[in-house]
XYZ file of N, CA, C and O in Angstrom:
484
model
N 99.610 33.436 130.463
C 99.587 33.932 131.823
C 98.240 33.612 132.465
O 98.195 33.169 133.597
N 97.166 33.844 131.740
C 95.842 33.619 132.307
C 95.633 32.153 132.668
O 95.068 31.845 133.720
N 96.094 31.243 131.809
C 95.936 29.827 132.108
C 96.768 29.424 133.321
O 96.329 28.630 134.153
N 97.960 29.973 133.451
C 98.789 29.701 134.629
C 98.114 30.243 135.886
O 98.148 29.599 136.943
N 97.495 31.413 135.785
C 96.805 32.001 136.931
C 95.629 31.120 137.354
O 95.354 30.972 138.541
N 94.940 30.540 136.378
C 93.802 29.662 136.662
C 94.279 28.361 137.310
O 93.686 27.878 138.267
N 95.363 27.790 136.784
C 95.818 26.485 137.248
C 96.606 26.549 138.553
O 96.530 25.632 139.370
N 97.368 27.623 138.763
C 98.274 27.697 139.919
C 98.166 29.019 140.675
O 99.170 29.680 140.941
N 96.973 29.444 141.068
C 96.843 30.757 141.703
C 97.634 30.875 143.001
O 98.088 31.956 143.362
N 97.832 29.775 143.696
C 98.567 29.775 144.968
C 100.064 29.983 144.778
O 100.772 30.294 145.729
N 100.565 29.860 143.545
C 101.995 30.027 143.275
C 102.326 31.369 142.637
O 103.476 31.655 142.362
N 101.307 32.189 142.394
C 101.519 33.469 141.717
C 101.167 34.606 142.665
O 100.026 34.724 143.116
N 102.154 35.435 142.975
C 101.935 36.562 143.879
C 101.185 37.689 143.173
O 100.266 38.283 143.712
N 101.617 37.999 141.957
C 100.990 39.078 141.185
C 101.247 38.818 139.707
O 102.299 38.320 139.333
N 100.283 39.123 138.868
C 100.428 38.990 137.419
C 100.582 40.393 136.833
O 99.795 41.283 137.125
N 101.616 40.578 136.045
C 101.891 41.878 135.446
C 101.620 41.784 133.943
O 102.184 40.929 133.268
N 100.758 42.645 133.456
C 100.402 42.647 132.042
C 100.957 43.896 131.369
O 100.763 45.005 131.839
N 101.654 43.674 130.280
C 102.245 44.740 129.489
C 102.004 44.407 128.030
O 102.422 43.354 127.564
N 101.308 45.272 127.309
C 101.011 45.013 125.903
C 100.418 43.623 125.725
O 100.929 42.799 124.968
N 99.350 43.317 126.434
C 98.792 41.971 126.405
C 97.275 42.012 126.257
O 96.626 42.984 126.609
N 96.728 40.915 125.735
C 95.285 40.717 125.753
C 94.937 40.207 127.134
O 95.487 39.216 127.601
N 94.052 40.890 127.826
C 93.721 40.559 129.206
C 92.325 39.959 129.270
O 91.320 40.675 129.179
N 92.217 38.623 129.421
C 90.881 38.015 129.513
C 90.256 38.256 130.878
O 90.904 38.753 131.791
N 88.993 37.904 131.013
C 88.321 37.990 132.310
C 87.723 36.628 132.631
O 87.822 35.700 131.849
N 87.096 36.495 133.791
C 86.508 35.211 134.170
C 85.012 35.152 133.860
O 84.370 34.146 134.109
N 84.452 36.207 133.306
C 83.041 36.214 132.944
C 82.840 35.569 131.574
O 81.910 34.790 131.370
N 83.736 35.871 130.641
C 83.652 35.356 129.271
C 84.717 34.284 129.040
O 85.609 34.098 129.862
N 84.628 33.604 127.906
C 85.675 32.635 127.561
C 86.957 33.398 127.246
O 86.911 34.576 126.872
N 88.126 32.759 127.363
C 89.381 33.442 127.062
C 89.447 33.986 125.634
O 90.153 34.949 125.372
N 88.717 33.399 124.735
C 88.749 33.871 123.345
C 87.965 35.172 123.153
O 88.113 35.845 122.138
N 87.142 35.566 124.113
C 86.272 36.731 123.966
C 87.057 37.999 123.631
O 86.695 38.738 122.713
N 88.144 38.254 124.354
C 88.904 39.480 124.134
C 89.525 39.482 122.743
O 89.547 40.500 122.059
N 89.991 38.325 122.297
C 90.558 38.226 120.955
C 89.462 38.394 119.906
O 89.656 39.089 118.908
N 88.300 37.792 120.133
C 87.172 37.945 119.204
C 86.766 39.408 119.085
O 86.471 39.896 117.990
N 86.735 40.125 120.209
C 86.390 41.546 120.192
C 87.436 42.356 119.434
O 87.108 43.279 118.694
N 88.687 42.003 119.632
C 89.767 42.694 118.941
C 89.658 42.488 117.438
O 89.746 43.435 116.659
N 89.437 41.246 117.022
C 89.327 40.935 115.593
C 88.129 41.652 114.979
O 88.192 42.106 113.838
N 87.042 41.784 115.733
C 85.856 42.471 115.218
C 86.150 43.932 114.886
O 85.509 44.526 114.027
N 87.133 44.517 115.561
C 87.514 45.910 115.327
C 88.955 45.987 114.828
O 89.666 46.943 115.097
N 89.385 44.931 114.135
C 90.769 44.769 113.692
C 91.234 45.983 112.892
O 90.630 46.339 111.893
N 92.305 46.600 113.369
C 92.857 47.732 112.617
C 93.394 47.260 111.265
O 93.666 46.081 111.084
N 93.573 48.185 110.355
C 94.112 47.791 109.052
C 95.560 47.346 109.194
O 96.194 47.524 110.231
N 96.084 46.736 108.153
C 97.429 46.145 108.218
C 98.521 47.168 108.514
O 99.561 46.823 109.073
N 98.312 48.437 108.193
C 99.323 49.465 108.473
C 99.483 49.730 109.968
O 100.519 50.212 110.408
N 98.460 49.409 110.749
C 98.510 49.602 112.199
C 99.656 48.812 112.826
O 100.293 49.260 113.769
N 99.933 47.620 112.290
C 100.889 46.696 112.892
C 102.343 47.002 112.565
O 103.241 46.429 113.176
N 102.598 47.876 111.598
C 103.954 48.246 111.204
C 104.832 47.016 111.011
O 104.599 46.225 110.131
N 105.818 46.806 111.881
C 106.780 45.714 111.710
C 106.506 44.508 112.624
O 107.378 43.673 112.838
N 105.276 44.387 113.128
C 104.913 43.230 113.939
C 104.890 41.989 113.055
O 104.400 42.039 111.935
N 105.434 40.887 113.568
C 105.472 39.632 112.817
C 104.425 38.670 113.367
O 104.377 38.413 114.564
N 103.580 38.143 112.481
C 102.606 37.113 112.830
C 103.037 35.828 112.143
O 103.345 35.839 110.960
N 103.058 34.732 112.877
C 103.494 33.456 112.303
C 102.670 32.317 112.871
O 102.046 32.445 113.911
N 102.706 31.189 112.161
C 102.214 29.959 112.761
C 103.419 29.091 113.054
O 104.498 29.313 112.515
N 103.255 28.135 113.928
C 104.411 27.368 114.384
C 104.418 25.937 113.872
O 105.105 25.106 114.416
N 103.665 25.649 112.852
C 103.631 24.276 112.357
C 102.984 24.198 110.997
O 103.501 24.708 110.011
N 101.835 23.596 110.959
C 101.103 23.379 109.726
C 100.754 24.721 109.077
O 100.149 25.578 109.708
N 101.143 24.926 107.805
C 100.843 26.201 107.140
C 99.345 26.490 107.022
O 98.942 27.617 106.809
N 98.513 25.463 107.190
C 97.064 25.657 107.118
C 96.491 26.179 108.437
O 95.342 26.569 108.505
N 97.312 26.177 109.501
C 96.852 26.654 110.804
C 96.688 28.165 110.797
O 97.330 28.869 110.033
N 95.843 28.629 111.697
C 95.695 30.065 111.865
C 96.930 30.611 112.581
O 97.723 29.850 113.126
N 97.088 31.908 112.594
C 98.246 32.525 113.232
C 98.311 32.130 114.702
O 97.304 32.136 115.399
N 99.518 31.800 115.148
C 99.653 31.360 116.530
C 100.608 32.207 117.361
O 100.579 32.120 118.573
N 101.484 32.999 116.734
C 102.383 33.850 117.507
C 102.454 35.245 116.905
O 102.199 35.447 115.724
N 102.801 36.187 117.747
C 103.042 37.544 117.283
C 104.274 38.082 117.996
O 104.543 37.736 119.141
N 105.042 38.910 117.296
C 106.244 39.519 117.852
C 106.220 40.986 117.463
O 106.295 41.326 116.283
N 106.082 41.860 118.460
C 106.073 43.288 118.188
C 107.448 43.718 117.709
O 108.460 43.360 118.300
N 107.489 44.510 116.647
C 108.737 45.030 116.116
C 109.087 46.366 116.754
O 108.265 46.974 117.451
N 110.298 46.854 116.517
C 110.751 48.117 117.118
C 109.857 49.315 116.780
O 109.595 50.147 117.649
N 109.371 49.389 115.546
C 108.509 50.517 115.170
C 107.183 50.454 115.925
O 106.679 51.468 116.391
N 106.616 49.236 116.045
C 105.335 49.081 116.736
C 105.492 49.402 118.220
O 104.646 50.076 118.810
N 106.579 48.942 118.831
C 106.824 49.229 120.246
C 106.960 50.731 120.468
O 106.408 51.283 121.416
N 107.678 51.391 119.574
C 107.844 52.848 119.692
C 106.506 53.559 119.563
O 106.244 54.552 120.239
N 105.627 53.040 118.704
C 104.309 53.642 118.492
C 103.438 53.515 119.742
O 102.721 54.441 120.106
N 103.519 52.366 120.421
C 102.648 52.115 121.567
C 103.179 52.648 122.883
O 102.420 52.964 123.779
N 104.474 52.681 123.008
C 105.026 53.026 124.314
C 105.498 54.473 124.367
O 105.861 55.064 123.371
N 105.477 54.967 125.559
C 105.962 56.322 125.815
C 107.072 56.201 126.854
O 106.961 56.714 127.964
N 108.109 55.460 126.481
C 109.201 55.217 127.412
C 109.976 56.501 127.644
O 110.259 57.250 126.718
N 110.337 56.759 128.888
C 110.969 58.036 129.229
C 112.405 58.184 128.733
O 112.894 59.296 128.643
N 113.070 57.080 128.406
C 114.462 57.220 128.001
C 114.811 56.235 126.900
O 114.131 55.217 126.722
N 115.865 56.521 126.194
C 116.370 55.625 125.168
C 116.789 54.298 125.795
O 116.586 53.235 125.209
N 117.318 54.330 127.010
C 117.726 53.109 127.696
C 116.527 52.187 127.934
O 116.621 50.976 127.770
N 115.375 52.755 128.345
C 114.175 51.949 128.567
C 113.686 51.326 127.261
O 113.266 50.170 127.230
N 113.730 52.102 126.204
C 113.321 51.588 124.895
C 114.243 50.447 124.466
O 113.776 49.391 124.028
N 115.543 50.622 124.608
C 116.503 49.584 124.227
C 116.329 48.331 125.092
O 116.442 47.210 124.597
N 116.041 48.502 126.377
C 115.798 47.360 127.250
C 114.541 46.614 126.805
O 114.511 45.379 126.800
N 113.511 47.344 126.430
C 112.293 46.719 125.922
C 112.595 45.879 124.694
O 112.118 44.753 124.574
N 113.377 46.403 123.777
C 113.739 45.647 122.573
C 114.544 44.400 122.927
O 114.358 43.341 122.324
N 115.401 44.521 123.907
C 116.234 43.394 124.320
C 115.394 42.276 124.943
O 115.671 41.095 124.759
N 114.351 42.640 125.685
C 113.543 41.670 126.426
C 112.339 41.135 125.656
O 111.666 40.230 126.135
N 112.049 41.682 124.480
C 110.845 41.248 123.753
C 110.977 39.805 123.296
O 112.067 39.329 123.001
N 109.856 39.103 123.306
C 109.802 37.706 122.912
C 108.521 37.478 122.106
O 107.535 38.185 122.304
N 108.522 36.449 121.238
C 107.264 36.111 120.558
C 106.212 35.737 121.597
O 106.517 35.116 122.608
N 104.997 36.135 121.347
C 103.903 35.842 122.261
C 102.949 34.870 121.599
O 102.518 35.084 120.464
N 102.609 33.809 122.304
C 101.617 32.868 121.786
C 100.240 33.506 121.908
O 99.936 34.157 122.902
N 99.424 33.300 120.909
C 98.045 33.779 120.983
C 97.137 32.751 121.651
O 95.994 33.039 121.942
N 97.646 31.542 121.898
C 96.909 30.472 122.567
C 95.520 30.274 121.957
O 94.551 30.018 122.654
N 95.429 30.406 120.646
C 94.125 30.340 120.001
C 93.456 28.982 120.150
O 92.248 28.906 120.349
N 94.216 27.916 120.061
C 93.608 26.588 120.191
C 93.052 26.379 121.596
O 91.979 25.820 121.765
N 93.783 26.846 122.603
C 93.334 26.689 123.980
C 92.194 27.635 124.322
O 91.294 27.285 125.085
N 92.208 28.824 123.769
C 91.235 29.855 124.150
C 89.803 29.523 123.744
O 88.866 30.012 124.358
N 89.627 28.716 122.701
C 88.280 28.416 122.243
C 87.720 27.126 122.828
O 86.600 26.751 122.534
N 88.466 26.452 123.675
C 87.955 25.241 124.304
C 86.972 25.625 125.407
O 87.247 26.526 126.194
N 85.824 24.933 125.465
C 84.845 25.264 126.520
C 85.422 25.145 127.926
O 85.090 25.925 128.813
N 86.306 24.184 128.143
C 86.876 23.992 129.475
C 87.920 25.044 129.832
O 88.424 25.072 130.953
N 88.240 25.922 128.884
C 89.245 26.956 129.136
C 88.686 28.145 129.913
O 89.428 29.037 130.271
N 87.387 28.162 130.177
C 86.797 29.293 130.893
C 87.483 29.481 132.247
O 87.710 28.536 132.975
N 87.843 30.693 132.528
C 88.534 31.025 133.769
C 87.525 31.213 134.896
O 86.377 31.573 134.660
N 87.954 30.994 136.134
C 87.038 31.112 137.266
C 87.395 32.301 138.154
O 88.548 32.700 138.245
N 86.382 32.840 138.814
C 86.591 33.940 139.752
C 87.399 33.458 140.957
O 88.249 34.174 141.473
N 87.160 32.221 141.378
C 87.821 31.679 142.557
C 89.324 31.484 142.351
O 90.106 31.626 143.289
N 89.741 31.183 141.141
C 91.155 30.903 140.889
C 91.801 32.070 140.139
O 92.551 32.837 140.709
N 91.497 32.206 138.863
C 92.069 33.288 138.050
C 91.763 34.648 138.671
O 92.627 35.503 138.787
N 90.530 34.832 139.087
C 90.106 36.112 139.651
C 90.678 36.429 141.019
O 90.533 37.540 141.516
N 91.353 35.460 141.643
C 91.917 35.687 142.982
C 93.348 36.204 142.946
O 93.871 36.622 143.967
N 93.988 36.182 141.765
C 95.378 36.633 141.642
C 95.404 38.152 141.437
O 94.643 38.681 140.625
N 96.245 38.826 142.218
C 96.377 40.275 142.043
C 96.967 40.566 140.666
O 97.837 39.837 140.183
N 96.509 41.640 140.057
C 96.937 41.999 138.698
C 97.471 43.423 138.681
O 96.902 44.313 139.308
N 98.557 43.614 137.942
C 99.115 44.948 137.742
C 99.215 45.196 136.248
O 99.469 44.276 135.475
N 99.009 46.416 135.846
C 99.116 46.808 134.452
C 100.234 47.823 134.322
O 100.320 48.759 135.100
N 101.085 47.651 133.332
C 102.150 48.605 133.075
C 101.683 49.474 131.918
O 101.393 48.978 130.834
N 101.575 50.775 132.167
C 101.078 51.700 131.150
C 102.189 52.673 130.802
O 102.824 53.223 131.657
């Protein structure tokens, strides 16, 4: 999402973040992930979340998929219907690790920072 906001800010009305790593334009995109890893919770924190790589087994983890137990732990959905809809709509999320550490990946205030952002809590 952040890279799309940087590249095409004129085509994005608003960016909605839900259960996401939210980078800023002051630091490199990898900064938020680096901070998270520095305070990485133990493996029990993730419950049924799946981490995978999408190619070479020697690569670092590239995708994550929150499982039903993890979603239930993080969310305070008001109804069973909302919880079931969340499970239906969940998709693997790329961590974009290869892109995030490139020097040219730094986001700008003029582009990325110009897109309105909403957070779903």
